[in-house]
mmCIF file of C-alpha atoms in Angstrom:
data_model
loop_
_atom_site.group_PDB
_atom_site.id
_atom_site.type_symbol
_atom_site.label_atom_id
_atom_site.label_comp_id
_atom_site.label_asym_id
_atom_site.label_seq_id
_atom_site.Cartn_x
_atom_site.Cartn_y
_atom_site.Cartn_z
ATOM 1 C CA UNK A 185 17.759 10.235 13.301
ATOM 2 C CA UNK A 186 14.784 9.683 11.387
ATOM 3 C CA UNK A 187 14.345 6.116 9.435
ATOM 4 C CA UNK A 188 12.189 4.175 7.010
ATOM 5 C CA UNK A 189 13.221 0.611 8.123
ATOM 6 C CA UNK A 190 12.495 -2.317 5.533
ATOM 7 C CA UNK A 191 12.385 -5.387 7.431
ATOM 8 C CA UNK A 192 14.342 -7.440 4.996
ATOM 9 C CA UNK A 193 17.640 -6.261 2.716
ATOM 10 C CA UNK A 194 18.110 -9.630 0.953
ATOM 11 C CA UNK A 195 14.906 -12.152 0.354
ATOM 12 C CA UNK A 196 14.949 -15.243 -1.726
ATOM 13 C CA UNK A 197 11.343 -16.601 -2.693
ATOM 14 C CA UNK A 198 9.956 -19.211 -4.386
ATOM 15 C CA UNK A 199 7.904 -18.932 -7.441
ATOM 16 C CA UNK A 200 3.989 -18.688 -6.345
ATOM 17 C CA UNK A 201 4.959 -18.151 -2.319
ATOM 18 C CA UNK A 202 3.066 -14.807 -0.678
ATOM 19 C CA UNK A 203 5.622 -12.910 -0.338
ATOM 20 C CA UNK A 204 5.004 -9.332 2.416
ATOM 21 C CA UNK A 205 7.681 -6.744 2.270
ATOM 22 C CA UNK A 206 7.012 -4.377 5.747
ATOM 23 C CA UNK A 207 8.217 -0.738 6.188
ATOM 24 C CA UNK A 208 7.822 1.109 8.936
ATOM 25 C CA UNK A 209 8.527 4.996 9.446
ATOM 26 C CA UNK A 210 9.246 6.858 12.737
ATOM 27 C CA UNK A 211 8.597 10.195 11.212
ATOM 28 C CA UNK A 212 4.744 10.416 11.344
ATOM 29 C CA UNK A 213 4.326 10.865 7.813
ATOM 30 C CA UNK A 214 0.952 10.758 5.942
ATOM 31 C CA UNK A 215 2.456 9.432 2.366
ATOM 32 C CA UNK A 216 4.180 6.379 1.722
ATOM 33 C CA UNK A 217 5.046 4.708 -0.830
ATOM 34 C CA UNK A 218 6.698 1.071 -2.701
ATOM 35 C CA UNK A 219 8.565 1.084 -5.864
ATOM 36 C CA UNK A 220 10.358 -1.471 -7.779
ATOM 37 C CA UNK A 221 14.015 -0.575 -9.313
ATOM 38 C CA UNK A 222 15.208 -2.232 -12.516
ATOM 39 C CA UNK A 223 18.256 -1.420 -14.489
ATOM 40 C CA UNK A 224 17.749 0.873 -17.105
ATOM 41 C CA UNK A 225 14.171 1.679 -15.810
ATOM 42 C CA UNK A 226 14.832 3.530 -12.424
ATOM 43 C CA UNK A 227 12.071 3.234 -9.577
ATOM 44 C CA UNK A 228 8.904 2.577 -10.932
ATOM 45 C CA UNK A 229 5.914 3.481 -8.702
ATOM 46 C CA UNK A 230 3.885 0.418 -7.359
ATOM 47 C CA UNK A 231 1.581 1.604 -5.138
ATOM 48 C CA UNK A 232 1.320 4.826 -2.633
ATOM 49 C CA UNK A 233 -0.472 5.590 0.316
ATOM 50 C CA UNK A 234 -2.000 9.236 1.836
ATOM 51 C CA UNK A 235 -3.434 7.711 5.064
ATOM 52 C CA UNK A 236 -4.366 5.071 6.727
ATOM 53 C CA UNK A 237 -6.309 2.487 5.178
ATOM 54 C CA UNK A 238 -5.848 4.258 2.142
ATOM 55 C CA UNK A 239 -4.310 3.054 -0.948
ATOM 56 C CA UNK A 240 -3.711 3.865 -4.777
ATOM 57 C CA UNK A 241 -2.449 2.164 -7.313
ATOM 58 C CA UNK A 242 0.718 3.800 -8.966
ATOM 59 C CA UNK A 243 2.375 2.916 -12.658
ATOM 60 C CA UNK A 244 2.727 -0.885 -11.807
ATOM 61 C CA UNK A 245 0.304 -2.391 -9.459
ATOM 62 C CA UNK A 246 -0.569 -5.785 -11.300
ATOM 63 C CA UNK A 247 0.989 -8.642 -9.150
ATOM 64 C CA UNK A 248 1.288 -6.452 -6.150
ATOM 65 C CA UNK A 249 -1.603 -5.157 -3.216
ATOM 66 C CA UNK A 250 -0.771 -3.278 0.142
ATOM 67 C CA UNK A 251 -2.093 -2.906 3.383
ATOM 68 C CA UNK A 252 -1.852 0.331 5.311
ATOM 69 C CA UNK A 253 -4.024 -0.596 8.723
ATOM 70 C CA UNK A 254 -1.590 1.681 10.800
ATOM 71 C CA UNK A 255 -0.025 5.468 9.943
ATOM 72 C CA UNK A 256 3.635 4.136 10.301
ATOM 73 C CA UNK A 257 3.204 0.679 8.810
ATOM 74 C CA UNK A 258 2.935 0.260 4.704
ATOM 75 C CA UNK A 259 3.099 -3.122 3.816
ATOM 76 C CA UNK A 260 3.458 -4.646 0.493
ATOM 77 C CA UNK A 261 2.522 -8.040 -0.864
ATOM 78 C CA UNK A 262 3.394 -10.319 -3.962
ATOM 79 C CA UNK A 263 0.333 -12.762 -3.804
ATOM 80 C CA UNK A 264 1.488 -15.280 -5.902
ATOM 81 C CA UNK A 265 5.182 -14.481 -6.486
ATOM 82 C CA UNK A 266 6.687 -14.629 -10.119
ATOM 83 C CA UNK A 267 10.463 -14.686 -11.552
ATOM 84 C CA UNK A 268 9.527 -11.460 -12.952
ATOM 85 C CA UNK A 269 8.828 -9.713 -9.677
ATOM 86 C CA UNK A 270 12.875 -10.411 -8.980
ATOM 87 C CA UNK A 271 13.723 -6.574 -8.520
ATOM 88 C CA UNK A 272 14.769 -4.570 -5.760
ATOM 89 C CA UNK A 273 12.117 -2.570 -3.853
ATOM 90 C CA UNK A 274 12.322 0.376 -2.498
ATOM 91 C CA UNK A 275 9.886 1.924 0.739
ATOM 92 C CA UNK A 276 9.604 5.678 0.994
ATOM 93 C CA UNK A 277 7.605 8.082 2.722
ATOM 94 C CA UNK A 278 7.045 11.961 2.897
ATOM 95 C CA UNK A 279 5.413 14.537 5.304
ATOM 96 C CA UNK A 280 3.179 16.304 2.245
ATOM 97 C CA UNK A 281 3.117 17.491 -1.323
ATOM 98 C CA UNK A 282 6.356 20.209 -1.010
ATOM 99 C CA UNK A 283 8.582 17.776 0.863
ATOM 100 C CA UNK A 284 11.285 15.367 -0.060
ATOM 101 C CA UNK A 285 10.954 11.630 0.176
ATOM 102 C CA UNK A 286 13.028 9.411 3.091
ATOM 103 C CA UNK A 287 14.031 6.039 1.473
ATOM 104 C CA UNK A 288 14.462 2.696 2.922
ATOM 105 C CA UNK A 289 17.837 0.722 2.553
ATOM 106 C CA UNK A 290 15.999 -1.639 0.308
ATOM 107 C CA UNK A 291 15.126 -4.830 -0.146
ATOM 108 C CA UNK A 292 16.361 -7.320 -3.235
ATOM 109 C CA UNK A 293 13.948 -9.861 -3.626
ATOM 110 C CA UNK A 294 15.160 -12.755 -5.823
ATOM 111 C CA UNK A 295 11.987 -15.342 -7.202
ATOM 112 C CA UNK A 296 13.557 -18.802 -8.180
ATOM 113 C CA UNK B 122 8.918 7.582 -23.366
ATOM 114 C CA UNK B 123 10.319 8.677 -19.606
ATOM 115 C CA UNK B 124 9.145 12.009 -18.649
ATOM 116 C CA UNK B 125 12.528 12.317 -17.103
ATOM 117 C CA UNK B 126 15.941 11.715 -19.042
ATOM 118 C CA UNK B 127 19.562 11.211 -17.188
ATOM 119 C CA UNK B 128 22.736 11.351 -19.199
ATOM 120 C CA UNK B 129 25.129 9.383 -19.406
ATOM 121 C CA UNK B 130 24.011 6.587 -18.263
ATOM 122 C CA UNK B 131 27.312 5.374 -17.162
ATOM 123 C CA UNK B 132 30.569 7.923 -15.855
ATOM 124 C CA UNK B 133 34.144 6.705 -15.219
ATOM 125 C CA UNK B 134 36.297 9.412 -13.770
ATOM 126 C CA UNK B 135 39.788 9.757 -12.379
ATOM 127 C CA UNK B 136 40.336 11.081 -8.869
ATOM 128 C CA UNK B 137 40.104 14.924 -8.847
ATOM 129 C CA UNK B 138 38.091 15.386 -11.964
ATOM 130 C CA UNK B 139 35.312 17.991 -12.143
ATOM 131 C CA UNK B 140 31.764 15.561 -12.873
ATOM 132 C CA UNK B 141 28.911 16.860 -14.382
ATOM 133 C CA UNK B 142 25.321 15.068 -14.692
ATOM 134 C CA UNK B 143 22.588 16.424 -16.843
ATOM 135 C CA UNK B 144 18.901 16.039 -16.090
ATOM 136 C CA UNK B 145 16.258 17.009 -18.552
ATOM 137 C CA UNK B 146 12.416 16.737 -18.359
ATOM 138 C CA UNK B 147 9.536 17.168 -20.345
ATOM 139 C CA UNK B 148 6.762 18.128 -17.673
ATOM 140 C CA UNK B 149 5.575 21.293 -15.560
ATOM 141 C CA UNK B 150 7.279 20.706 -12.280
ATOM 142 C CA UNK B 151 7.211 22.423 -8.819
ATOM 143 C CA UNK B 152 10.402 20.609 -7.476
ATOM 144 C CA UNK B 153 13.655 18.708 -8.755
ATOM 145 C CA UNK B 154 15.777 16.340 -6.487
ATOM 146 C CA UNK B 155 19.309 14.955 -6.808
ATOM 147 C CA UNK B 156 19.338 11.529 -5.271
ATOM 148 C CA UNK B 157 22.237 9.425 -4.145
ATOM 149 C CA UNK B 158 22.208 5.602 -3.746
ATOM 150 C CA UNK B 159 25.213 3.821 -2.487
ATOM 151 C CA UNK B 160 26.022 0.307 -4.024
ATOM 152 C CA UNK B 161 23.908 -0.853 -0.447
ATOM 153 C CA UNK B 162 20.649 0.330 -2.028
ATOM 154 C CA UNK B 163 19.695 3.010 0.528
ATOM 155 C CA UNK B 164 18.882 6.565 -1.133
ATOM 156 C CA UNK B 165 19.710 10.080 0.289
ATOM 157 C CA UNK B 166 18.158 13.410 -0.579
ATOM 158 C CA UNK B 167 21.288 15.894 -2.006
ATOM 159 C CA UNK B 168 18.996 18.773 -3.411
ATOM 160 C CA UNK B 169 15.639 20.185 -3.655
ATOM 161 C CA UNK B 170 15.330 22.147 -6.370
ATOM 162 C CA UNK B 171 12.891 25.024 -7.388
ATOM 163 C CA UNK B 172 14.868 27.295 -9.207
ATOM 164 C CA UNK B 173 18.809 28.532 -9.247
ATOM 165 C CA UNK B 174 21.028 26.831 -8.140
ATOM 166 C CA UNK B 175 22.180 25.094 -4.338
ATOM 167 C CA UNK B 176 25.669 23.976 -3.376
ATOM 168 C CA UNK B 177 27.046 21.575 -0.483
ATOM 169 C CA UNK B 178 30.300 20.758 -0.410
ATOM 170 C CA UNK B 179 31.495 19.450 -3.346
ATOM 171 C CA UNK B 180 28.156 19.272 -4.941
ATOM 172 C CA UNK B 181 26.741 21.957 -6.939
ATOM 173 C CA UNK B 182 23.012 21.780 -8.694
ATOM 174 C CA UNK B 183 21.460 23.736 -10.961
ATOM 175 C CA UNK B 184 18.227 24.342 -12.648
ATOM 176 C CA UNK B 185 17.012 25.690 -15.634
ATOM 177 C CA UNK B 186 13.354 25.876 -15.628
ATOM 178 C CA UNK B 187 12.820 27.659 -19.234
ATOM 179 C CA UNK B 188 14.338 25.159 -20.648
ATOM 180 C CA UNK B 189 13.533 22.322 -18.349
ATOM 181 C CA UNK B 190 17.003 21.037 -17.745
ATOM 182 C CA UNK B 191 18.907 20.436 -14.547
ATOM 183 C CA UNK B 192 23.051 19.606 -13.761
ATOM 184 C CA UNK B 193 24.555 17.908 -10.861
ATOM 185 C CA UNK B 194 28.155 18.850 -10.669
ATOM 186 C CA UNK B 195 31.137 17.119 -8.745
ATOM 187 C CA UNK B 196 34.061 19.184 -7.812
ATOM 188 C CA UNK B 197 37.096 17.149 -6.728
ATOM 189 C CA UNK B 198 35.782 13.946 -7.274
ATOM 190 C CA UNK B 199 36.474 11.284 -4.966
ATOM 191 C CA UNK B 200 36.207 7.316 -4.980
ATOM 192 C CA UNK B 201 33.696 7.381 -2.307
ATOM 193 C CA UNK B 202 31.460 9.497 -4.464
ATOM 194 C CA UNK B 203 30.940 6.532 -6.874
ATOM 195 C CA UNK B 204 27.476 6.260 -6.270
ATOM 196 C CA UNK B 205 24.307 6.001 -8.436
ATOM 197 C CA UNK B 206 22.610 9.884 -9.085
ATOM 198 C CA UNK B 207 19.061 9.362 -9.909
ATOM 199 C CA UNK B 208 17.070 13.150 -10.919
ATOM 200 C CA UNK B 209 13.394 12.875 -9.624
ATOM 201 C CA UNK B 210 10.359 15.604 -10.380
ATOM 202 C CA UNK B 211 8.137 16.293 -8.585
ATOM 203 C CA UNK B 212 4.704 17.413 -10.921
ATOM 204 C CA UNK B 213 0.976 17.114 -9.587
ATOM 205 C CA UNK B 214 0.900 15.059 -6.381
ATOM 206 C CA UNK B 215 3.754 12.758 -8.447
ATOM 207 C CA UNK B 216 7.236 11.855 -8.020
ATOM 208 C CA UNK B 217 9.324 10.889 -11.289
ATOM 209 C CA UNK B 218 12.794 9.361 -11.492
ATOM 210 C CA UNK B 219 15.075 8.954 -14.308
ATOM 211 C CA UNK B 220 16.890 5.758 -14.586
ATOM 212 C CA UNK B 221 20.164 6.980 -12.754
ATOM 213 C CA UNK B 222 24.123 7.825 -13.761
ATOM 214 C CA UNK B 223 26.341 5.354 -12.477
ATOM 215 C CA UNK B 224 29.758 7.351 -11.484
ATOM 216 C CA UNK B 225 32.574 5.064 -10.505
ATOM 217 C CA UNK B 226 35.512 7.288 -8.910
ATOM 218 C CA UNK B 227 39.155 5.858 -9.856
ATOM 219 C CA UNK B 228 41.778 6.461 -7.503
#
């Protein structure tokens, strides 16, 4: 069965701690890609990735930066983490531009 | 303003009760999807969407690309199909989502 693993489902982090969310796919995908979920706003789009070492910014990249040094590995950081970044994020990844995304499980970061 | 609208935003049904979930947009797309996400967090793919209409099961989409619009339907509902259905576009190289329907099931 095919997966996008997060390695965390439940985080709690202090305010101005580095913070790295990891997902990994087994699929051999090109894209992937981190969003943030909020009530009311759905999954916003953080940052995405089309290959290795690759890496644009999406709708809401300020607070966040990635690191894509290996095809199956996206990796997302909070570099100084803020109450504000308490959301739950969500990893996914496609094959190309006419396929569906595979999601992660999640991962619900809390910033105290 | 999203370029992708879900209504309602919240659905309470009873057991057995046909659902329906409406999905417009307000861009040129090349694909819709019907999402599911379970009160866990993890998200499934239901439908891809290019035109027409697909069914599986219970489920039933359709899409209305004239007039940009799209319906996820329930036949039968069930408790374990309280879920949250999130619409997605897909326009460009982009993915859009709207902000979800939470359906709650009743036995």
């Amino acid at each position: 069965d095919v997966k996008v693993t997060q390695s965390s489902r439940y985080l709690v982090k202090r305010t101005g701690e580095k913070v790295f969310l990891e997902c990994v796919q087994d699929m051999d995908h090109e894209n992937m890609f981190w969003y943030r979920q909020d009530p009311g706003l759905g999954l916003r789009l953080i940052y995405f990735s089309y290959d290795v070492k690759m890496k644009e910014k999406g709708d809401i990249p300020e607070g966040y930066s990635v690191s894509r040094e290996k095809k199956e590995r996206f990796s997302l950081i909070l570099e100084s983490a803020s109450t504000n970044q308490t959301s739950m994020y969500l990893c996914a990844s496609s094959s190309g531009q006419g396929d569906g995304y595979t999601f992660g499980s999640g991962t619900r970061l809390t910033v105290v | 303003k999203n370029e992708v609208e879900q209504s309602p935003q919240n659905l309470t049904a009873q057991e057995g009760e046909f659902i329906t979930i409406n999905c417009s947009y307000s861009v040129g797309i090349s694909a819709l999807h019907w999402l599911q996400q379970h009160p866990g967090g993890g998200i499934v793919s239901l439908f891809m969407l290019s035109s027409g209409k697909k069914k599986h099961g219970r489920l039933i989409a359709t899409i209305n690309i004239q007039e940009k619009h799209s319906s996820l339907h329930i036949t039968a509902s069930h408790p374990r199909d309280s879920a949250v259905y999130i619409c997605a576009v897909r326009f460009n190289n982009d993915m859009r989502f709207g902000a979800g329907t939470r359906l709650t099931v009743k036995p």
